[in-house]
Amino acid sequence: MFDLRYRIWLFKNLAKLLLPPTAASLLTIRLISSAYGLHLHTVFTATACLFSIPIWWTVDSLVSRWNDERSAKRAGCSQPPLLEGKSLGNMDLAKRFGNGLNYDYPGYIFNSLLDEAGANTARVSFLGTPMLLTRDPKLVQYVLSTGFSKFHRGETWGLALGSFFKKGIFMTDGEPAKWVPSSKCSSLLCDFDAISKNSDKVISLLKGKAVASEPCDVQDIFERFTMDTAGEFLFGNDELNTLSYPLRQPRSSNTSSSTPKDYGGFVNAYTEANRAALERYSFPPLFWTMRDLFNDPLAPPIDALSDYLEPLAIKALELKRQRQVEKHMVTEEVSYSEHLAASTDDVKLIKDQLLNMMLAARDTVRISPSLYNNCQMITCYQIIDKCGLAEAPAYEDIKQLKYLRAVIDETLRIFPPVTNNLREYQSNGVVPTMDGPMFIAQKGMKIMWSYPAMHRRKDLWGEDAEEFNPERWMGDRAPNDCSKDCQFMPFHGGPRICLGMDLAYNESSFVLIRILQTFDSFTVAQAEAGPLDCLPPAEWKTRKGREATEEFWPGQGITMFSNGGMWLRMHVAQ
């Protein structure tokens, strides 16, 4: 894969950056030379052109600020406070912000910068790219819901993630009805038979490790569980069967122990692409496009993902052609791949959509079932009373287990699957915030927010906002109410709310019930079994937040994960 899009963007923007000041400088020198009969040395001309670039853009920035302040006054409200660094183009802030998103604790860099600004929303410009950073639920609600039509994913999103998601559902603006699953294949999202079958395989694997007194990477196991369950929705069969592959071994740096051409190759490629995509997403486009001009870090993993998906896409098209030959056409597709094949014969487009859906299915509940040290807080008597010690739960049983839902919601509050999100304002004007209306002066302003920073605000969630406390969901606070005002958003919100939300809750609830019927305790074994670099950095211990006591390193990519896996020792109930 050779991505021309961001390379073309780079050359266009370098021209916009360099040509105006250089042309103005050369014209000025020529006029002066003609007026006074001077013959200036080439070195002087080159030096003047070089220095004209920062001077030009500094003046341009000052004039823009002045115009923005005037526009805000005319609108009758103020702009968000401005964050300013100490270097040209705020490169010091850009580096700090990018490194914070990639390697620091989720939400920490947002809280640090916004605390410095003394606000919940602040402006910043990284190498000429204007951006609004926020942890304000009311502003996010406007972006995702009440003002939805005014915001697009924008150029920054497309440049950074376009080669990853391509023409998939995560790259579209508006409501992409064409690629939304049909009613029949959507019903498979809540297929308890598939969930039950695959959860039995999970219990068998975990029990085998427990009996052998061996630690296991439950993150790897549950990623396979969600993939296999989603496979029946995506392909209408159980052929993925990733739970049958060899499990990851302790101290292994690979994310899966399978051979490169099967699921293990897919996992390793996705992990690599996930990291590389976030690095782009975190830094100003001008920075990473220059860095990746001759070496695209996304190309190898994207090619590997494509190789994994191509036979699956071809198989869906072959099934359609076979039915056409046999004149046996079903009136409604029974899987998502059949739904896609009925809409197009383009293998590449089918691969793009399958990749987007597979990644969504794989990551939607990866954190929720991984934090078993928190699940010990569940009142097991409630589960035993409804489901017994061995019986698989029914849908109605799950609905009545309020404390179980509280545990899942609290886990998603502290560790939302997606950590940050971005939209581009297609207009300019007044936007609502919890601190009152604010004016956004520049059309095309990037608005970026942090879900962990919003979910842990003490003024919204209380002084114990950093603590895991399922009891907070058992009183007057209801998840639906918090979702309506965007205080709680583990599955996004508005017209583009996650299609797999119900699947995520059903899978999490079902498998946690089965685990708590089988095991009575769990011990974190990161230091014992994880890779050497999987433990939290020592500097986190000196901080005041939750990271000071964290036993694992929450890694950030496009989605959150436990760095190096989530290694636990499981203890079978007696």
XYZ file of C-alpha atoms in Angstrom:
574
model
C 0.000 0.000 0.000
C 1.374 3.413 -1.007
C -0.659 6.284 0.446
C -0.503 9.288 -1.872
C -3.146 11.314 -0.054
C -1.077 12.587 2.861
C 2.002 13.113 0.683
C 0.018 15.322 -1.714
C -1.411 17.179 1.295
C 2.115 17.783 2.597
C 3.399 19.341 -0.632
C 0.283 21.512 -0.987
C 0.586 22.823 2.554
C 4.335 23.361 2.343
C 3.625 25.489 -0.715
C 0.994 27.467 1.221
C 3.425 27.866 4.102
C 6.513 28.899 2.141
C 5.390 30.601 -1.071
C 3.503 33.698 0.232
C 6.285 35.020 2.526
C 9.019 34.035 0.060
C 7.246 35.719 -2.856
C 6.567 38.846 -0.789
C 10.203 38.978 0.319
C 11.559 38.578 -3.237
C 9.168 41.232 -4.554
C 10.176 43.673 -1.800
C 13.891 43.093 -2.453
C 13.382 43.584 -6.184
C 11.482 46.852 -5.688
C 14.122 48.185 -3.304
C 16.933 47.155 -5.655
C 15.223 48.872 -8.596
C 14.455 52.048 -6.633
C 17.955 52.541 -5.244
C 20.033 50.776 -7.881
C 21.310 48.177 -5.437
C 22.729 44.780 -6.316
C 22.133 42.601 -3.242
C 24.170 39.459 -2.717
C 22.430 36.110 -3.194
C 23.224 35.125 0.401
C 21.416 38.222 1.664
C 18.391 37.478 -0.511
C 18.240 33.859 0.666
C 18.590 34.923 4.327
C 15.842 37.536 3.933
C 13.524 34.936 2.398
C 14.251 32.482 5.215
C 13.556 34.996 7.988
C 10.439 36.254 6.228
C 8.667 32.916 6.847
C 8.374 33.101 10.700
C 7.814 36.880 10.560
C 5.001 36.500 8.019
C 3.175 33.835 9.977
C 3.691 35.572 13.325
C 2.068 38.718 11.940
C -0.659 36.627 10.320
C -1.342 34.929 13.679
C -1.538 38.266 15.531
C -3.920 39.725 12.931
C -6.086 36.582 13.111
C -6.256 36.810 16.901
C -7.285 40.456 16.704
C -10.029 39.648 14.214
C -11.187 36.717 16.340
C -11.465 38.913 19.444
C -13.526 41.461 17.506
C -15.834 38.723 16.226
C -16.283 37.356 19.758
C -17.196 40.805 21.083
C -19.758 41.267 18.326
C -21.233 37.879 19.265
C -21.514 39.018 22.877
C -19.395 36.260 24.457
C -15.782 35.322 25.016
C -13.479 32.802 23.395
C -12.033 29.874 25.346
C -8.683 30.701 27.008
C -5.566 30.304 24.857
C -2.762 27.855 25.652
C 0.638 29.103 24.530
C 3.984 27.328 24.496
C 7.520 28.676 24.534
C 8.618 27.709 21.018
C 7.684 28.680 17.473
C 4.404 27.120 16.393
C 3.922 25.783 19.964
C 6.117 22.833 19.049
C 6.877 22.227 22.738
C 3.154 21.930 23.496
C 2.572 19.793 20.405
C 5.293 17.355 21.462
C 4.014 17.239 25.035
C 0.432 16.685 23.878
C 1.346 13.983 21.345
C 3.540 12.076 23.788
C 0.829 12.373 26.436
C -1.812 10.819 24.167
C 0.498 8.019 23.096
C 2.327 7.010 26.260
C 0.838 8.638 29.362
C -2.151 7.694 31.481
C -5.491 8.130 29.641
C -6.883 11.624 30.177
C -3.790 12.915 32.021
C -2.507 15.264 29.308
C -5.985 16.758 28.812
C -6.371 17.395 32.525
C -2.864 18.844 32.799
C -3.287 21.337 29.945
C -6.839 22.335 30.878
C -5.869 22.774 34.540
C -3.054 25.070 33.387
C -5.595 27.066 31.366
C -7.923 27.168 34.368
C -10.886 26.002 32.278
C -12.649 22.919 30.940
C -12.226 24.110 27.348
C -9.170 25.840 25.875
C -7.757 26.893 22.497
C -4.341 25.924 21.200
C -2.555 26.078 17.857
C -0.075 23.356 16.887
C 2.081 24.366 13.900
C -0.738 26.545 12.599
C -3.454 23.911 13.205
C -6.108 25.494 15.484
C -7.639 23.123 18.002
C -10.076 23.208 20.891
C -9.358 20.825 23.782
C -12.285 20.064 26.083
C -13.656 17.869 28.841
C -17.009 19.675 28.827
C -19.989 17.262 28.395
C -22.341 20.018 27.243
C -20.011 21.009 24.384
C -19.526 17.352 23.428
C -23.292 16.887 23.456
C -23.596 19.790 21.008
C -20.923 18.308 18.739
C -22.391 14.795 18.687
C -26.100 15.446 18.947
C -27.813 18.843 19.008
C -25.351 20.428 16.553
C -24.465 17.204 14.733
C -24.853 18.571 11.172
C -22.315 21.342 11.811
C -19.450 18.958 12.578
C -17.568 16.513 10.343
C -14.711 14.154 10.947
C -12.642 16.519 8.863
C -9.335 16.497 7.048
C -7.148 15.697 10.068
C -9.106 12.487 10.766
C -9.021 11.470 7.104
C -5.286 12.054 6.724
C -4.328 10.263 9.929
C -6.707 7.303 9.759
C -7.795 7.118 6.120
C -5.291 4.424 5.166
C -6.373 2.397 8.236
C -10.183 2.568 8.006
C -10.256 3.418 4.266
C -13.868 3.599 3.008
C -15.298 1.922 6.093
C -18.053 3.129 8.369
C -15.572 4.907 10.682
C -14.519 7.233 7.854
C -17.989 8.401 6.835
C -19.809 11.562 7.905
C -23.535 11.692 8.434
C -25.504 8.462 8.748
C -24.194 5.774 6.331
C -27.437 3.800 5.950
C -26.116 1.774 3.010
C -23.631 -0.080 5.210
C -25.864 -0.478 8.248
C -26.723 -4.189 8.684
C -30.141 -5.433 7.618
C -32.682 -6.197 10.311
C -32.110 -9.959 10.215
C -28.316 -9.875 10.429
C -28.575 -7.133 13.108
C -30.552 -9.602 15.215
C -27.446 -11.793 15.353
C -25.804 -9.079 17.476
C -27.925 -10.374 20.354
C -27.581 -14.072 19.515
C -27.284 -15.694 22.944
C -26.591 -19.095 21.411
C -23.343 -17.807 19.888
C -22.437 -15.971 23.092
C -23.157 -19.074 25.197
C -21.199 -21.403 22.926
C -18.113 -19.192 22.897
C -18.297 -18.380 26.609
C -18.184 -22.129 27.312
C -14.923 -22.268 25.344
C -13.582 -19.332 27.383
C -14.453 -21.028 30.684
C -12.763 -24.217 29.493
C -9.552 -22.353 28.617
C -9.501 -20.385 31.868
C -10.279 -23.468 33.943
C -7.469 -25.375 32.253
C -5.010 -22.636 33.180
C -6.356 -22.460 36.740
C -6.056 -26.219 37.286
C -2.486 -26.116 35.961
C -1.738 -23.137 38.269
C -0.648 -21.062 35.281
C -1.332 -17.366 34.656
C -3.164 -16.427 31.467
C -3.636 -13.305 29.366
C -7.391 -12.758 29.698
C -7.265 -9.777 27.339
C -6.102 -12.054 24.523
C -8.747 -14.650 25.378
C -11.585 -12.154 25.471
C -10.535 -10.486 22.253
C -10.874 -13.928 20.663
C -14.228 -14.437 22.368
C -15.627 -11.188 20.944
C -14.149 -11.953 17.510
C -15.660 -15.442 17.371
C -19.043 -14.207 18.560
C -18.992 -11.356 16.047
C -17.868 -13.804 13.357
C -21.324 -15.361 13.328
C -22.839 -11.937 12.722
C -20.219 -11.002 10.109
C -20.028 -14.290 8.204
C -23.015 -16.351 9.337
C -20.826 -19.202 10.603
C -18.292 -20.091 13.306
C -15.309 -20.627 11.017
C -13.131 -17.943 12.638
C -12.787 -20.134 15.757
C -9.863 -18.109 17.122
C -10.369 -19.604 20.605
C -8.973 -22.886 19.258
C -5.564 -21.318 18.470
C -2.601 -21.675 20.864
C -2.721 -19.177 23.729
C -0.144 -16.528 24.395
C 2.726 -17.598 26.638
C 3.974 -15.678 29.698
C 6.672 -13.059 29.015
C 5.857 -13.154 25.312
C 6.113 -9.745 23.611
C 3.848 -10.879 20.753
C 0.158 -10.159 21.184
C -0.728 -13.672 20.018
C 1.141 -16.950 19.681
C -0.574 -17.983 16.447
C 1.275 -18.250 13.134
C 1.611 -15.038 11.049
C -0.943 -16.041 8.380
C -3.843 -16.712 10.713
C -5.488 -14.769 13.539
C -2.156 -14.088 15.248
C -0.984 -12.184 12.191
C -4.210 -10.207 12.217
C -3.799 -9.322 15.914
C -0.153 -8.315 15.583
C -0.884 -6.234 12.490
C -3.850 -4.543 14.164
C -1.836 -3.725 17.288
C 0.930 -2.199 15.178
C -1.544 -0.216 13.047
C -3.451 0.911 16.151
C -0.314 2.444 17.643
C 0.890 4.006 14.373
C -2.532 5.521 13.659
C -2.707 7.138 17.112
C 0.752 8.652 16.663
C -0.534 10.385 13.541
C -3.797 11.360 15.187
C -1.920 12.874 18.161
C 0.507 15.169 16.357
C -0.076 18.110 13.950
C -0.508 16.883 10.344
C 2.455 18.949 9.130
C 4.697 17.164 11.642
C 3.797 13.538 10.957
C 3.408 13.926 7.162
C 7.030 15.127 6.958
C 8.146 12.333 9.282
C 6.349 9.657 7.235
C 7.170 11.062 3.788
C 9.576 8.266 2.842
C 8.608 5.603 5.381
C 4.924 4.905 6.005
C 4.667 2.920 9.291
C 1.050 1.997 8.532
C 1.772 0.303 5.202
C 3.063 -3.128 6.446
C 0.291 -3.770 9.028
C -2.419 -2.520 6.658
C -1.171 -4.925 3.975
C -1.266 -7.765 6.525
C -4.834 -6.891 7.550
C -5.839 -6.792 3.890
C -4.312 -10.227 3.263
C -6.288 -11.674 6.178
C -9.598 -10.193 5.028
C -9.362 -10.760 1.281
C -10.341 -14.456 1.257
C -13.294 -13.649 3.538
C -14.521 -10.947 1.138
C -14.023 -13.192 -1.905
C -15.919 -15.998 -0.200
C -18.929 -13.708 0.376
C -18.983 -12.760 -3.323
C -18.619 -16.391 -4.403
C -21.594 -17.342 -2.236
C -23.663 -14.614 -3.874
C -22.694 -15.770 -7.388
C -23.413 -19.395 -6.470
C -26.905 -18.449 -5.330
C -27.452 -16.474 -8.519
C -26.448 -19.484 -10.652
C -28.706 -21.744 -8.638
C -31.433 -19.089 -8.836
C -31.724 -19.318 -5.110
C -31.906 -15.777 -3.819
C -32.730 -15.151 -0.186
C -34.974 -12.193 0.500
C -32.879 -11.026 3.425
C -29.185 -11.534 4.141
C -28.244 -13.704 7.096
C -24.801 -12.186 7.707
C -23.127 -8.825 7.347
C -20.751 -10.075 4.636
C -23.777 -11.234 2.595
C -25.392 -7.838 3.150
C -22.253 -6.189 1.723
C -21.988 -8.617 -1.187
C -25.599 -7.895 -2.100
C -24.734 -4.183 -2.326
C -21.472 -4.321 -4.304
C -19.050 -6.571 -6.215
C -16.063 -4.484 -5.107
C -13.772 -6.771 -3.064
C -11.815 -3.807 -1.722
C -14.931 -2.052 -0.462
C -16.180 -5.232 1.226
C -12.770 -5.649 2.895
C -12.876 -2.059 4.163
C -16.316 -2.503 5.730
C -15.429 -5.882 7.243
C -12.246 -4.457 8.762
C -14.154 -1.615 10.412
C -16.802 -3.954 11.817
C -14.260 -6.547 12.994
C -12.249 -3.905 14.840
C -15.412 -2.532 16.447
C -16.486 -6.023 17.509
C -13.043 -6.894 18.823
C -12.537 -3.728 20.865
C -15.990 -2.854 22.162
C -15.704 -4.903 25.368
C -11.985 -5.524 25.622
C -11.525 -3.508 28.808
C -14.752 -4.486 30.552
C -14.027 -8.199 30.989
C -10.308 -7.662 31.565
C -10.482 -5.903 34.925
C -11.357 -8.926 37.000
C -9.761 -7.544 40.134
C -12.723 -5.149 40.219
C -15.282 -7.869 39.501
C -14.663 -9.407 42.917
C -16.925 -6.655 44.209
C -19.968 -8.212 42.546
C -22.485 -9.716 44.957
C -22.277 -13.314 43.786
C -25.375 -14.223 45.764
C -27.421 -12.185 43.287
C -26.093 -14.252 40.380
C -26.523 -17.580 42.163
C -30.070 -16.606 43.145
C -31.023 -15.887 39.518
C -28.901 -18.366 37.580
C -27.682 -21.009 39.985
C -24.125 -22.312 40.059
C -23.984 -23.786 36.560
C -26.979 -22.732 34.490
C -26.355 -20.297 31.628
C -28.192 -16.981 32.121
C -31.170 -15.983 29.999
C -31.721 -12.484 28.672
C -34.336 -11.777 31.358
C -31.897 -12.903 34.078
C -29.291 -10.430 32.876
C -31.793 -7.561 32.854
C -32.572 -8.194 36.538
C -28.923 -8.260 37.687
C -28.673 -4.544 38.459
C -25.417 -4.737 40.377
C -23.718 -6.607 37.547
C -24.723 -3.814 35.158
C -23.417 -1.288 37.670
C -20.011 -3.016 37.700
C -19.840 -2.976 33.897
C -20.907 0.677 33.690
C -18.400 1.694 36.334
C -15.615 -0.132 34.472
C -16.611 1.620 31.248
C -16.703 4.960 33.063
C -13.126 4.639 34.270
C -11.791 2.791 31.223
C -13.897 3.760 28.161
C -12.983 1.681 25.084
C -12.294 4.833 23.016
C -10.208 7.396 24.897
C -10.353 10.480 22.654
C -12.411 11.756 19.753
C -12.183 14.546 17.204
C -14.556 16.600 15.062
C -14.096 19.609 12.790
C -16.419 22.609 13.042
C -17.739 23.443 9.575
C -18.824 26.938 10.570
C -18.018 29.555 13.179
C -20.201 30.935 15.915
C -21.416 30.429 19.472
C -21.361 26.971 21.067
C -22.826 25.960 24.459
C -20.653 24.842 27.378
C -21.307 24.197 31.068
C -19.547 27.518 31.799
C -21.805 29.445 29.420
C -21.742 30.167 25.678
C -18.362 30.460 23.995
C -17.412 31.782 20.586
C -15.461 29.728 18.036
C -14.090 32.213 15.548
C -12.337 29.998 13.014
C -14.143 27.814 10.517
C -12.486 24.395 10.412
C -11.543 24.450 14.108
C -10.665 20.952 15.357
C -12.488 20.029 18.568
C -10.924 17.182 20.531
C -12.180 15.720 23.783
C -11.128 13.055 26.259
C -13.649 10.548 27.595
C -11.523 9.574 30.644
C -11.108 13.265 31.552
C -14.900 13.796 31.308
C -15.771 10.565 33.108
C -13.557 11.388 36.099
C -14.472 15.022 36.744
C -14.979 15.386 40.488
C -17.449 18.253 40.073
C -19.691 15.874 38.073
C -19.054 12.514 39.738
C -18.083 13.432 43.289
C -14.821 13.380 45.219
C -14.522 9.631 44.644
C -14.571 10.059 40.832
C -11.151 8.354 40.492
C -12.280 5.330 42.492
C -14.010 2.188 41.231
C -17.384 2.317 42.966
C -20.339 0.467 41.347
C -22.580 1.712 44.152
C -22.745 5.120 42.443
C -25.027 3.528 39.810
C -27.380 1.978 42.350
C -28.941 5.236 43.579
C -30.527 8.123 41.700
C -27.863 8.234 39.000
C -28.949 6.152 35.993
C -26.668 5.351 33.023
C -29.311 6.513 30.530
C -29.633 9.890 32.244
C -25.852 10.364 32.255
C -25.693 9.377 28.588
C -28.353 11.930 27.603
C -26.265 14.828 28.911
C -23.021 13.176 27.686
C -21.467 12.774 31.131
C -21.193 9.027 30.444
C -20.267 8.084 26.884
C -18.477 4.724 26.581
C -20.227 4.064 23.269
C -20.133 7.529 21.736
C -23.489 9.308 21.304
C -25.944 11.034 19.027
C -26.862 9.677 15.566
C -23.546 7.813 15.375
C -23.850 5.913 18.652
C -22.067 2.538 18.537
C -24.150 -0.089 16.712
C -22.643 -2.823 18.878
C -23.586 -1.331 22.256
C -26.209 -3.980 23.055
C -23.843 -6.745 21.959
C -21.150 -5.321 24.238
C -23.422 -5.307 27.286
C -24.802 -8.778 26.518
C -21.362 -10.310 25.997
C -19.901 -8.669 29.096
C -22.821 -9.632 31.315
C -23.072 -13.200 30.056
C -19.404 -14.058 30.308
C -18.925 -12.385 33.702
C -21.800 -14.419 35.092
C -20.243 -17.621 33.771
C -16.857 -16.685 35.226
C -18.274 -15.849 38.654
C -20.116 -19.188 38.656
C -16.778 -20.950 38.081
C -14.073 -18.918 39.854
C -14.093 -17.367 43.304
C -10.979 -15.193 43.159
C -8.493 -13.635 40.759
C -4.941 -12.400 41.219
C -3.206 -9.863 38.988
C -0.006 -11.409 37.588
C 1.378 -8.603 35.412
C 4.763 -8.496 37.113
C 5.031 -12.290 37.110
C 3.904 -13.153 33.567
C 3.660 -10.008 31.445
C 6.386 -8.598 29.175
C 9.040 -6.583 30.974
C 7.612 -3.281 29.735
C 3.989 -3.926 30.708
C 4.069 -2.371 34.192
C 3.145 1.282 34.794
C 6.043 3.801 34.692
C 7.624 4.470 38.081
C 6.827 8.209 37.807
C 3.104 7.449 38.043
C 3.587 6.442 41.683
C 4.339 10.083 42.580
C 1.052 11.423 41.186
C -2.214 12.048 43.020
C -4.596 10.378 40.553
C -5.697 6.811 40.027
C -2.508 6.001 38.104
C -0.525 6.059 41.366
C -2.090 2.735 42.408
C -2.700 1.121 39.010
C -1.425 -2.460 38.667
C -1.391 -2.434 34.866
C -0.553 0.089 32.141
C -3.663 1.278 30.249
C -2.317 1.699 26.728
C -3.808 4.138 24.239
C -4.336 3.516 20.568
C -7.468 4.241 18.616
C -8.950 2.162 21.440
C -7.730 1.522 24.981
C -6.006 -1.728 25.945
C -3.861 -3.161 28.705
C -0.249 -2.745 27.639
C 1.386 -6.169 27.387
C -1.913 -7.956 28.037
C -3.906 -8.536 31.234
C -2.294 -11.417 33.092
C -4.292 -13.061 35.868
C -4.244 -16.182 37.973
C -7.732 -17.703 38.184
C -8.837 -19.739 41.226
C -11.611 -22.292 40.750
C -14.489 -22.044 43.228
C -14.661 -24.905 45.701
